[in-house]
Coordinates of C-alpha atoms in Angstrom, one line a residue:
M2 CA -23.3 56.9 25.0
T3 CA -23.8 55.8 21.4
R4 CA -23.4 58.6 18.9
L5 CA -26.2 59.5 16.6
L6 CA -25.5 59.1 12.9
E7 CA -25.8 62.0 10.5
L8 CA -27.4 61.7 7.0
F9 CA -25.6 62.7 3.8
S10 CA -27.6 62.7 0.6
E11 CA -25.4 62.9 -2.6
P12 CA -26.1 65.9 -4.8
F13 CA -25.5 65.8 -8.6
A14 CA -22.2 67.3 -9.5
K15 CA -21.9 69.9 -12.3
T16 CA -20.3 67.3 -14.5
G17 CA -23.1 64.8 -13.6
N18 CA -23.3 61.6 -11.6
I19 CA -24.9 58.2 -12.0
A20 CA -28.3 58.2 -10.4
A21 CA -29.1 55.5 -7.8
D22 CA -31.8 54.2 -10.2
G23 CA -29.2 53.5 -12.8
F24 CA -26.8 52.0 -10.2
R25 CA -29.4 49.4 -9.2
R26 CA -29.9 48.4 -12.9
L27 CA -26.2 47.6 -13.3
L28 CA -26.7 44.1 -12.0
G29 CA -28.6 43.3 -15.2
C30 CA -31.0 40.3 -15.3
P31 CA -29.3 37.4 -13.4
A32 CA -30.2 33.9 -14.2
Q33 CA -30.9 33.2 -10.6
D34 CA -33.4 34.7 -8.3
L35 CA -32.7 37.7 -5.9
L36 CA -31.7 35.7 -2.8
Q37 CA -29.5 33.3 -4.8
T38 CA -27.8 36.2 -6.6
M39 CA -27.3 38.1 -3.3
L40 CA -25.8 35.1 -1.5
R41 CA -23.7 34.3 -4.5
E42 CA -22.3 37.8 -4.9
S43 CA -21.7 38.3 -1.1
I44 CA -19.9 35.0 -0.6
Q45 CA -17.8 35.6 -3.7
N46 CA -16.8 39.1 -2.3
S47 CA -15.8 37.5 1.0
I48 CA -13.7 34.9 -0.9
D49 CA -11.9 37.6 -2.8
A50 CA -11.3 39.5 0.5
A51 CA -9.9 36.5 2.4
L52 CA -6.5 36.9 4.1
P53 CA -3.6 35.3 2.3
G54 CA -3.3 31.6 3.1
F55 CA -6.8 31.4 4.8
G56 CA -10.1 30.2 3.6
P57 CA -12.8 32.7 4.8
S58 CA -15.3 32.0 7.5
L59 CA -18.9 33.2 7.0
S60 CA -22.0 33.6 9.1
I61 CA -25.4 33.9 7.5
R62 CA -28.2 34.9 9.9
F63 CA -31.9 35.5 9.4
R64 CA -33.4 37.0 12.5
T65 CA -36.0 39.2 14.1
L66 CA -34.7 42.4 15.8
T67 CA -35.5 42.8 19.4
S68 CA -37.4 45.8 20.7
Q69 CA -34.1 47.3 22.0
Q70 CA -32.4 46.7 18.6
C71 CA -35.3 48.3 16.8
T72 CA -35.1 51.4 19.1
A73 CA -31.4 51.7 18.3
L74 CA -32.1 51.4 14.6
R75 CA -34.8 54.1 14.6
E76 CA -33.3 56.5 17.1
V77 CA -29.6 56.3 16.5
V78 CA -28.8 54.8 13.1
L79 CA -31.7 56.1 10.9
A80 CA -33.0 59.0 13.1
D81 CA -32.6 61.4 10.1
L82 CA -34.5 60.2 7.0
P83 CA -33.9 61.4 3.4
Q84 CA -36.1 64.2 2.0
G85 CA -37.3 62.4 -1.1
D86 CA -40.9 61.4 -0.4
H87 CA -40.7 57.9 -1.9
T88 CA -37.4 57.1 -0.2
R89 CA -38.5 58.5 3.1
N90 CA -41.8 56.6 3.1
E91 CA -40.0 53.4 2.1
I92 CA -37.5 53.5 4.9
A93 CA -40.1 54.6 7.5
T94 CA -42.4 51.8 6.6
S95 CA -39.7 49.1 7.0
I96 CA -38.2 50.4 10.3
G97 CA -41.7 50.8 11.7
T98 CA -42.6 47.2 11.0
V99 CA -43.5 45.1 14.1
G100 CA -41.1 42.1 14.3
L101 CA -38.7 43.6 11.7
K102 CA -36.6 40.9 10.0
V103 CA -33.0 41.3 8.9
L104 CA -30.6 39.2 6.9
E105 CA -27.0 39.3 8.0
I106 CA -23.9 38.2 5.9
C107 CA -20.7 38.3 8.0
D108 CA -17.2 37.3 7.0
F109 CA -14.2 36.6 9.2
R110 CA -10.5 36.0 8.4
S111 CA -10.8 38.6 5.7
I112 CA -9.2 42.0 5.2
G113 CA -12.4 44.0 5.7
L114 CA -13.3 47.3 4.2
S115 CA -9.8 48.7 4.3
G116 CA -8.1 51.8 2.9
P117 CA -9.1 55.4 2.7
T118 CA -12.8 56.5 3.0
S119 CA -12.7 59.2 0.4
G120 CA -13.3 58.3 -3.2
D121 CA -11.0 61.0 -4.6
V122 CA -7.9 59.8 -2.7
A123 CA -5.1 58.7 -4.9
S124 CA -3.9 55.1 -4.3
D125 CA -0.2 54.3 -3.9
G126 CA -1.0 50.6 -4.6
R127 CA 0.1 49.4 -1.2
E128 CA -3.4 49.2 0.4
A129 CA -6.6 47.8 -1.1
L130 CA -9.3 50.4 -1.7
N131 CA -12.0 48.1 -0.3
F132 CA -14.0 50.7 1.5
V133 CA -14.4 53.2 -1.4
N134 CA -14.9 50.4 -3.9
F135 CA -17.7 48.8 -1.9
L136 CA -19.5 51.9 -0.4
R137 CA -18.6 54.7 -2.8
N138 CA -17.6 53.7 -6.3
V139 CA -19.4 52.0 -9.1
G140 CA -18.1 49.5 -11.7
V141 CA -14.5 49.2 -10.5
A142 CA -12.3 46.6 -12.3
R143 CA -11.3 43.6 -10.1
D144 CA -8.2 44.1 -8.0
T145 CA -7.9 40.4 -6.9
Y146 CA -5.6 38.4 -9.1
H147 CA -7.8 35.6 -10.7
G148 CA -10.5 36.7 -8.3
G149 CA -14.2 35.9 -8.6
G150 CA -15.4 39.4 -9.2
T151 CA -14.7 41.6 -12.3
Y152 CA -17.0 44.6 -12.1
G153 CA -18.0 45.4 -8.5
Y154 CA -21.6 45.6 -9.5
G155 CA -22.8 42.6 -7.5
K156 CA -23.1 44.7 -4.3
T157 CA -26.3 46.2 -5.9
S158 CA -28.0 42.8 -5.1
L159 CA -27.6 43.7 -1.4
Y160 CA -29.8 46.8 -1.8
A161 CA -32.2 45.0 -4.1
M162 CA -32.7 42.3 -1.4
S163 CA -34.0 45.0 1.0
A164 CA -37.6 46.2 0.8
C165 CA -36.2 49.7 1.7
S166 CA -33.0 49.4 -0.3
T167 CA -31.0 49.9 2.9
I168 CA -28.0 48.1 4.3
L169 CA -25.8 48.7 7.5
V170 CA -22.1 47.8 7.3
D171 CA -19.7 47.1 10.2
S172 CA -16.1 46.3 9.5
Q173 CA -12.9 45.7 11.5
T174 CA -10.1 46.5 9.1
T175 CA -7.0 48.6 8.6
C176 CA -6.1 52.0 7.2
E177 CA -2.5 52.9 6.5
G178 CA -1.5 49.8 8.3
K179 CA -3.4 50.6 11.6
P180 CA -6.5 48.8 12.9
V181 CA -9.8 50.7 12.6
R182 CA -13.4 49.8 13.3
R183 CA -15.9 51.4 10.8
F184 CA -19.7 51.6 10.7
M185 CA -21.9 53.1 8.0
G186 CA -25.5 53.0 6.7
C187 CA -26.3 53.1 3.0
H188 CA -29.4 53.5 0.9
L189 CA -30.1 53.4 -2.9
G190 CA -33.3 55.3 -3.7
S191 CA -34.5 57.4 -6.5
A192 CA -33.3 60.8 -7.8
F193 CA -35.2 63.8 -6.4
D194 CA -35.2 67.6 -6.0
A195 CA -35.0 69.2 -2.6
D196 CA -33.9 72.4 -0.8
T197 CA -30.5 72.5 0.8
A198 CA -29.5 74.0 4.1
D199 CA -28.8 77.3 2.4
N200 CA -32.3 77.3 0.8
K201 CA -31.1 76.4 -2.7
R202 CA -33.0 74.0 -4.8
R203 CA -30.8 71.1 -5.9
R204 CA -31.0 67.7 -7.7
F205 CA -29.9 64.6 -5.7
T206 CA -28.8 61.2 -7.0
G207 CA -30.8 59.1 -4.6
R208 CA -27.7 57.7 -2.9
H209 CA -27.6 58.3 0.9
W210 CA -25.1 57.5 3.6
W211 CA -25.4 57.6 7.4
G212 CA -22.1 58.3 9.3
I213 CA -20.2 61.3 10.6
S214 CA -19.6 64.5 8.8
D215 CA -16.1 64.9 7.4
G216 CA -16.2 68.6 7.9
D217 CA -15.8 69.2 4.2
G218 CA -19.3 68.7 2.9
G219 CA -19.0 64.9 2.8
I220 CA -19.6 61.9 5.1
D221 CA -17.2 59.4 6.8
P222 CA -18.0 56.2 8.7
L223 CA -18.4 56.1 12.4
T224 CA -15.2 54.7 13.8
G225 CA -13.5 53.2 16.9
S226 CA -15.5 52.3 20.1
H227 CA -18.5 54.2 18.9
A228 CA -18.7 52.0 15.8
A229 CA -18.3 48.9 18.0
E230 CA -21.0 50.0 20.4
L231 CA -23.5 50.8 17.6
A232 CA -22.9 47.4 15.9
A233 CA -23.5 45.7 19.3
S234 CA -26.7 47.6 19.9
L235 CA -28.1 46.0 16.7
G236 CA -26.9 42.5 17.6
M237 CA -24.2 42.3 15.0
P238 CA -21.2 40.0 15.8
E239 CA -18.5 41.1 18.2
R240 CA -15.0 41.7 16.8
D241 CA -11.6 42.5 18.3
L242 CA -8.6 43.8 16.5
N243 CA -7.6 40.4 15.3
N244 CA -11.0 39.3 14.1
T245 CA -11.0 41.3 10.9
G246 CA -13.8 41.2 8.4
T247 CA -17.2 42.8 7.5
S248 CA -20.8 42.4 8.6
I249 CA -23.6 43.5 6.3
L250 CA -27.1 43.8 7.7
I251 CA -29.9 43.9 5.1
L252 CA -33.0 45.6 6.5
D253 CA -36.5 44.1 5.8
P254 CA -35.3 41.5 3.3
Y255 CA -37.5 40.1 0.6
I256 CA -38.0 36.7 2.1
E257 CA -41.4 35.1 2.0
E258 CA -42.7 33.1 5.0
G259 CA -45.6 30.8 5.5
E260 CA -46.8 27.2 5.2
D261 CA -46.8 27.3 1.4
V262 CA -43.4 28.8 1.0
R263 CA -40.2 26.7 1.0
S264 CA -38.3 26.9 4.3
I265 CA -35.6 29.6 4.2
N266 CA -33.1 27.2 5.8
H267 CA -33.4 24.7 2.9
Y268 CA -33.3 27.5 0.4
I269 CA -30.1 28.9 1.8
Q270 CA -28.6 25.4 2.1
E271 CA -29.3 24.6 -1.5
T272 CA -28.1 28.0 -2.8
I273 CA -24.8 27.6 -1.0
L274 CA -24.3 24.0 -2.2
W275 CA -25.3 24.7 -5.8
N276 CA -22.9 27.6 -6.1
F277 CA -20.0 26.9 -3.7
W278 CA -19.7 23.2 -3.3
P279 CA -16.1 23.3 -4.9
R280 CA -15.0 25.3 -1.8
L281 CA -16.7 22.9 0.7
T282 CA -15.5 19.4 -0.4
A283 CA -13.1 17.1 1.4
S284 CA -10.4 17.7 -1.2
T285 CA -10.6 21.5 -1.0
P286 CA -7.2 22.9 0.0
E287 CA -7.2 24.7 3.4
D288 CA -6.4 28.0 1.9
K289 CA -9.5 27.8 -0.3
K290 CA -11.9 26.0 2.0
L291 CA -15.1 27.9 3.1
T292 CA -16.5 27.6 6.6
I293 CA -20.1 28.7 6.6
R294 CA -22.5 28.9 9.5
V295 CA -26.2 29.3 8.8
E296 CA -28.5 30.5 11.6
I297 CA -32.3 31.0 11.2
E298 CA -34.0 32.7 14.1
E299 CA -31.3 31.7 16.5
H300 CA -31.3 28.0 15.4
E301 CA -28.2 26.8 13.7
V302 CA -28.8 24.9 10.4
A303 CA -26.3 22.2 9.5
L304 CA -24.7 22.6 6.1
P305 CA -24.2 19.1 4.4
V306 CA -20.8 18.0 3.2
P307 CA -21.0 17.9 -0.6
D308 CA -19.1 14.5 -0.7
D309 CA -22.0 12.9 1.3
F310 CA -24.9 14.8 -0.3
P311 CA -26.0 13.4 -3.7
P312 CA -25.6 14.5 -6.5
F313 CA -22.7 16.7 -5.2
D314 CA -20.8 13.6 -4.3
L315 CA -20.2 13.1 -8.0
F316 CA -19.2 16.7 -8.6
A317 CA -16.8 16.5 -5.6
S318 CA -15.3 13.3 -7.1
A319 CA -14.7 15.1 -10.4
M320 CA -13.2 18.1 -8.6
K321 CA -10.8 15.8 -6.7
A322 CA -9.7 14.3 -9.9
Y323 CA -8.9 17.7 -11.3
R324 CA -6.9 18.7 -8.2
D325 CA -5.1 15.4 -8.3
N326 CA -4.5 15.7 -12.1
A327 CA -5.9 12.2 -12.5
D328 CA -5.7 10.0 -15.6
D329 CA -9.2 10.7 -16.7
V330 CA -8.7 14.5 -16.9
Q331 CA -9.3 15.7 -20.5
I332 CA -7.5 18.8 -21.8
I333 CA -9.7 21.1 -23.9
R334 CA -7.6 22.9 -26.5
S335 CA -7.8 25.6 -29.1
E336 CA -6.0 24.8 -32.4
R337 CA -5.9 28.4 -33.8
P338 CA -4.4 30.0 -31.8
K339 CA -2.8 27.0 -30.1
K340 CA -3.7 27.2 -26.4
D341 CA -4.8 24.9 -23.6
L342 CA -8.2 26.3 -22.6
G343 CA -8.9 24.2 -19.5
K344 CA -9.6 20.7 -18.1
L345 CA -12.8 18.6 -18.2
I346 CA -13.6 15.7 -15.9
I347 CA -16.8 13.7 -15.8
K348 CA -17.7 11.1 -13.2
R349 CA -20.6 8.6 -13.3
G350 CA -22.2 6.6 -10.5
L351 CA -25.3 5.2 -9.1
C352 CA -28.2 7.7 -8.8
A353 CA -28.3 7.8 -5.0
D354 CA -31.4 8.8 -3.0
R355 CA -31.7 12.6 -2.5
L356 CA -31.5 13.9 1.0
G357 CA -32.7 16.9 3.0
S358 CA -33.5 20.0 0.9
A359 CA -33.1 18.0 -2.3
L360 CA -36.4 16.2 -1.4
D361 CA -38.4 19.5 -1.5
D362 CA -41.0 19.7 -4.2
N363 CA -39.5 22.9 -5.6
S364 CA -35.9 21.9 -5.1
G365 CA -33.6 23.0 -7.9
I366 CA -31.3 19.9 -7.4
P367 CA -32.0 17.5 -10.3
E368 CA -33.4 14.1 -9.6
Q369 CA -31.0 12.6 -12.1
T370 CA -27.9 14.7 -12.7
C371 CA -26.4 15.1 -16.1
H372 CA -24.6 18.4 -15.7
I373 CA -21.1 20.0 -16.1
A374 CA -20.2 22.8 -13.7
L375 CA -18.2 25.6 -15.3
M376 CA -15.7 27.6 -13.3
R377 CA -12.5 29.6 -13.4
P378 CA -9.5 28.7 -11.3
V379 CA -10.9 30.6 -8.4
E380 CA -13.2 27.5 -8.1
L381 CA -16.6 29.3 -8.0
V382 CA -19.4 27.8 -10.1
V383 CA -20.3 30.2 -12.9
K384 CA -23.1 28.1 -14.4
Y385 CA -24.1 24.5 -15.3
I386 CA -24.4 23.0 -18.7
E387 CA -27.1 20.3 -18.8
G388 CA -26.5 17.3 -21.0
T389 CA -28.2 14.0 -21.9
P390 CA -29.0 11.8 -18.9
F391 CA -28.5 8.0 -18.8
A392 CA -31.5 6.2 -20.2
D393 CA -31.3 4.0 -17.1
T394 CA -32.4 6.2 -14.3
R395 CA -30.4 4.2 -11.7
F396 CA -27.3 6.0 -12.9
E397 CA -26.2 9.6 -13.3
W398 CA -23.2 11.6 -14.2
A399 CA -21.6 15.0 -13.2
G400 CA -18.6 16.9 -14.4
V401 CA -16.5 20.0 -14.0
F402 CA -14.7 22.3 -16.4
I403 CA -12.1 24.6 -15.0
C404 CA -10.6 27.1 -17.5
S405 CA -6.8 27.4 -17.6
D406 CA -5.0 29.7 -15.2
E407 CA -2.8 31.1 -18.0
D408 CA -3.5 34.8 -17.8
E409 CA -4.7 35.4 -21.4
V410 CA -7.2 32.5 -21.1
E411 CA -8.4 33.2 -17.6
S412 CA -8.9 36.8 -18.5
A413 CA -11.0 35.9 -21.6
F414 CA -13.4 33.8 -19.5
A415 CA -13.6 36.4 -16.7
M416 CA -14.4 39.2 -19.1
S417 CA -17.0 37.2 -20.9
E418 CA -19.1 37.1 -17.7
P419 CA -22.0 39.5 -17.2
P420 CA -22.1 41.6 -14.0
A421 CA -23.8 38.8 -12.1
H422 CA -21.0 36.3 -13.0
D423 CA -23.5 33.7 -14.0
D424 CA -22.7 32.9 -17.6
W425 CA -19.9 32.9 -20.2
I426 CA -20.9 35.0 -23.2
P427 CA -18.2 35.1 -25.9
D428 CA -20.1 37.8 -27.9
N429 CA -19.3 40.1 -25.0
L430 CA -15.6 40.0 -25.9
P431 CA -14.1 42.5 -28.4
D432 CA -10.8 40.6 -28.7
R433 CA -10.8 37.9 -31.4
N434 CA -8.6 35.4 -29.6
A435 CA -10.6 35.8 -26.4
K436 CA -13.8 35.2 -28.2
T437 CA -12.3 32.1 -29.9
F438 CA -11.2 30.7 -26.5
V439 CA -14.6 31.0 -24.8
R440 CA -16.7 29.9 -27.8
G441 CA -14.5 26.9 -28.6
A442 CA -14.4 25.7 -25.0
L443 CA -18.2 26.0 -24.7
K444 CA -18.7 24.1 -27.9
R445 CA -16.5 21.2 -26.7
I446 CA -18.1 21.1 -23.3
E447 CA -21.6 21.1 -24.8
Q448 CA -20.6 18.2 -27.1
A449 CA -19.3 16.2 -24.1
A450 CA -22.5 16.9 -22.2
S451 CA -24.7 15.7 -25.0
T452 CA -22.8 12.5 -25.9
F453 CA -21.3 11.3 -22.6
A454 CA -24.2 8.9 -21.8
A455 CA -24.3 7.4 -25.3
P456 CA -21.4 4.9 -24.8
V457 CA -23.2 3.3 -21.9
M458 CA -26.2 2.4 -24.1
S459 CA -24.1 1.1 -27.0
V460 CA -22.4 -1.8 -25.2
A461 CA -23.9 -5.2 -26.1
S462 CA -25.6 -7.0 -23.2
S463 CA -24.4 -10.5 -24.4
S464 CA -20.6 -10.1 -23.6
K465 CA -19.3 -13.1 -21.8
E466 CA -15.6 -12.2 -21.9
R467 CA -13.8 -11.7 -18.7
G468 CA -12.4 -8.1 -18.7
P469 CA -8.8 -7.1 -18.4
S470 CA -7.2 -6.7 -15.0
L471 CA -8.0 -3.4 -13.3
A472 CA -4.7 -3.0 -11.5
G473 CA -3.3 0.4 -12.3
T474 CA -6.5 1.3 -14.3
A475 CA -8.7 2.8 -11.7
S476 CA -9.8 5.5 -14.1
R477 CA -11.9 2.9 -15.9
L478 CA -13.8 1.9 -12.8
G479 CA -17.4 2.9 -12.7
R480 CA -18.5 2.2 -16.3
L481 CA -22.1 1.6 -15.3
L482 CA -24.0 -0.8 -17.5
D483 CA -27.6 -1.8 -17.3
S484 CA -26.7 -5.0 -19.2
V485 CA -24.9 -6.5 -16.2
S486 CA -27.3 -8.4 -13.9
G487 CA -27.0 -9.2 -10.3
K488 CA -25.7 -12.6 -11.3
G489 CA -22.6 -11.3 -13.0
P490 CA -21.7 -11.1 -16.7
G491 CA -23.4 -12.8 -19.6
R492 CA -27.1 -13.5 -20.2
S493 CA -29.1 -13.8 -17.0
K494 CA -31.3 -16.9 -16.5
P495 CA -35.0 -16.1 -16.7
V496 CA -37.1 -16.5 -13.5
P497 CA -40.3 -18.5 -13.9
R498 CA -43.2 -16.1 -13.7
S499 CA -46.3 -18.4 -14.3
P500 CA -48.7 -18.3 -11.4
H501 CA -49.5 -21.9 -12.0
V502 CA -45.9 -23.0 -11.1
K503 CA -46.1 -23.6 -7.3
H504 CA -43.1 -25.7 -6.6
E505 CA -40.3 -24.0 -8.5
L506 CA -37.4 -22.6 -6.5
A507 CA -36.1 -19.4 -8.1
I508 CA -34.7 -16.0 -7.2
S509 CA -34.8 -12.9 -9.3
P510 CA -31.7 -10.9 -10.4
T511 CA -30.7 -8.3 -7.8
R512 CA -31.9 -4.7 -8.4
F513 CA -30.2 -1.6 -7.1
I514 CA -32.3 0.4 -4.7
R515 CA -30.3 3.2 -3.2
L516 CA -27.0 4.4 -1.7
E517 CA -26.8 5.2 2.0
I518 CA -24.4 5.9 4.9
D519 CA -24.6 3.2 7.6
D520 CA -24.2 3.8 11.4
K521 CA -20.4 3.3 11.0
N522 CA -20.2 6.1 8.4
R523 CA -19.6 3.6 5.6
R524 CA -21.0 4.1 2.0
C525 CA -23.3 1.2 1.3
A526 CA -25.3 0.2 -1.8
I527 CA -28.7 -1.5 -1.1
F528 CA -29.9 -4.3 -3.4
E529 CA -33.1 -6.3 -3.4
A530 CA -34.1 -9.7 -4.9
D531 CA -37.4 -11.6 -4.9
L532 CA -37.3 -15.2 -3.7
Q533 CA -39.9 -17.8 -4.9
N534 CA -39.6 -20.8 -2.6
D535 CA -40.8 -24.4 -3.3
G536 CA -41.0 -25.0 0.5
A537 CA -39.0 -28.2 0.3
N538 CA -36.0 -27.4 2.5
A539 CA -36.4 -25.9 6.0
M540 CA -32.6 -25.4 6.1
L541 CA -32.3 -23.5 2.8
E542 CA -29.9 -20.5 2.9
I543 CA -28.9 -17.9 0.4
S544 CA -25.4 -16.6 0.0
A545 CA -24.5 -13.2 -1.5
E546 CA -21.2 -12.2 -3.1
S547 CA -20.5 -8.6 -4.3
H548 CA -18.3 -7.7 -7.2
L549 CA -17.1 -4.6 -9.0
V550 CA -18.5 -3.9 -12.5
A551 CA -16.2 -2.3 -15.1
D552 CA -16.6 -2.0 -18.8
G553 CA -19.6 -4.4 -18.7
V554 CA -17.8 -7.2 -17.0
V555 CA -17.1 -8.4 -13.5
A556 CA -13.8 -7.8 -11.8
D557 CA -12.6 -10.5 -9.5
G558 CA -11.3 -9.6 -6.0
E559 CA -7.7 -10.3 -7.1
D560 CA -7.9 -7.7 -9.8
L561 CA -8.9 -4.8 -7.6
P562 CA -6.5 -2.0 -6.7
A563 CA -6.5 -0.7 -3.1
G564 CA -9.5 1.4 -2.3
F565 CA -11.9 -0.6 -4.6
E566 CA -12.6 -3.6 -2.4
T567 CA -16.3 -4.5 -1.8
R568 CA -18.1 -7.0 0.3
V569 CA -21.5 -7.9 1.7
I570 CA -22.0 -6.5 5.2
G571 CA -25.6 -7.4 5.9
M572 CA -28.7 -9.2 4.6
S573 CA -32.4 -9.3 5.7
F574 CA -35.4 -11.3 4.6
D575 CA -38.9 -10.2 5.1
G576 CA -40.3 -13.7 4.8
V577 CA -39.2 -14.6 8.3
D578 CA -38.0 -11.2 9.6
E579 CA -34.5 -12.5 9.5
V580 CA -31.5 -10.2 9.7
T581 CA -27.8 -11.1 9.5
L582 CA -24.5 -9.2 9.5
G583 CA -22.8 -11.5 7.1
P584 CA -23.1 -12.7 3.5
T585 CA -25.4 -15.6 4.2
I586 CA -29.0 -15.7 5.4
K587 CA -31.4 -18.5 6.2
V588 CA -34.7 -18.4 4.3
G589 CA -36.1 -21.9 5.1
T590 CA -39.4 -22.7 3.3
E591 CA -40.6 -19.0 3.0
S592 CA -40.9 -16.7 0.0
G593 CA -40.3 -13.0 0.1
T594 CA -37.9 -10.1 -0.6
I595 CA -34.2 -10.3 0.3
S596 CA -32.3 -7.0 1.0
I597 CA -28.5 -7.0 0.7
S598 CA -26.2 -4.2 2.0
V599 CA -22.8 -4.0 0.2
L600 CA -19.8 -1.8 0.8
S601 CA -19.6 0.6 -2.2
P602 CA -16.3 2.1 -3.1
P603 CA -16.5 5.7 -4.5
E604 CA -16.5 6.1 -8.3
A605 CA -17.4 2.5 -8.9
A606 CA -20.3 0.4 -9.9
I607 CA -21.0 -2.9 -8.0
G608 CA -23.2 -5.9 -8.5
V609 CA -24.3 -8.8 -6.4
R610 CA -24.4 -12.6 -7.1
L611 CA -26.8 -14.8 -5.2
R612 CA -26.7 -18.5 -4.9
F613 CA -28.5 -21.2 -2.9
L614 CA -26.8 -23.2 -0.1
N615 CA -27.9 -26.7 0.9
E616 CA -29.7 -27.1 -2.4
G617 CA -26.9 -27.6 -4.9
R618 CA -28.2 -25.0 -7.4
A619 CA -27.4 -21.3 -8.1

């Protein structure tokens, strides 16, 4: 039979404590909203707790408790409610809700809440104090080398996310090298006065735990098979001795529902991508790669791959260049004192059509990206610096800056972060060198963000020179220029526009429409052109030839390094509903719009030349 949990309310010590109200304020005022902050902090904690050599696996579930699960919650887990009137009413209201919702964050392939359960036990340094640091202590310095967290305050976002400030925690972990299962409930309320069991009036901090009495005036977690049974009764994930990790269940989360509210699945998707895309890309090393499963009311929600989800494809390209130490990686340096501060990489490309959640009216994903993602070597996004976009909205750019992993530099950036880890604030740092590192890097990054788009606009449109060979200079590919028309370099020929000219054969320059993935999973650029026909040739055909554009000029096929080949793979013509899989299409005597599909190499700009066949003119 499942064992009932006991309640322990923390009294103030003679020397004082931090009240729960103050504990909740430690998170400060994050730049993101509550759900974003909670997901960000929780996933970051899971990353820091990953087993060596493994990327953590996470499950995020939003669900409604069944009637049996609600009964277990009310009669076994939270049968004994705190004495403070406000806290008691808050919890009672939530657990009495019909159709009670919960939000669950679970990690696997992590070490779990290991170590001793008492906060006053001395550490020998051989075992992580994850249990006491997560469930007992406040403001502990990070114990993960170059980890994402620095303060241990982010856990307050879990309580803030709950309408009754209550979470339930289940962990399969180790203590003194032996496997152990642990279950505990926790609440952050408000300080209050109440009578104790011996009829003495005392002051309480507002922190409460549900577990099993330790026999010495304290509380320990429920352990072993009892813990596993209780977790199962609430629908939490099953775990065996080898499936280590932690499940956190947030009761009655602050998540709005309704027709006018953005769907929770899109919101969670976007939050994960915006903050954790570096851990989800194709180039992410296996020991850093995140596996995240999202489930909303028992329906699994697919998480897009950043490389195929604009604009994260450009961020992913920049991240790959950083990992490959590519030629276009720029070192940001400090002169006094001399120190490499980090690496900056910016990639540009065609502004592809947004997909999925990015199409929502209130999506936070920009329609035209001009941002640099800032991060430490742990590869978690701290914040974005927004720069100047390209004047030509067909193009966009994205970059990354990763500070150096040299201890003095990495520590400076880590310690400049507020408790929510969502900014770099040099004025937070007392050390002069550390302040110089962070302030100097931010200044250089902001300069790059504000000026990167300018060179594109400064190139003259009348260049007729054939550019240098691109062999061995792939870093130059993708210089996107509005001045290059679909007919190639040089000044484009004007298309007659007078409505009185009825017998003039002409075709407009091609215009870029969008990027898409075809049914063979190939990256394709779609172009269109308008045909004005003179109706004189029933056998008239149009041929399309694609080319790479670099530095304002066209690169011939023989100049291209491996991986940058491009070709026309399909054309259609609405004048006669004609479709072809090759580079030539018959148009006959009709006028209309021609659509051209072209294989598009990553990190490159392409153009399309059109010419008439059977007519002797281009």
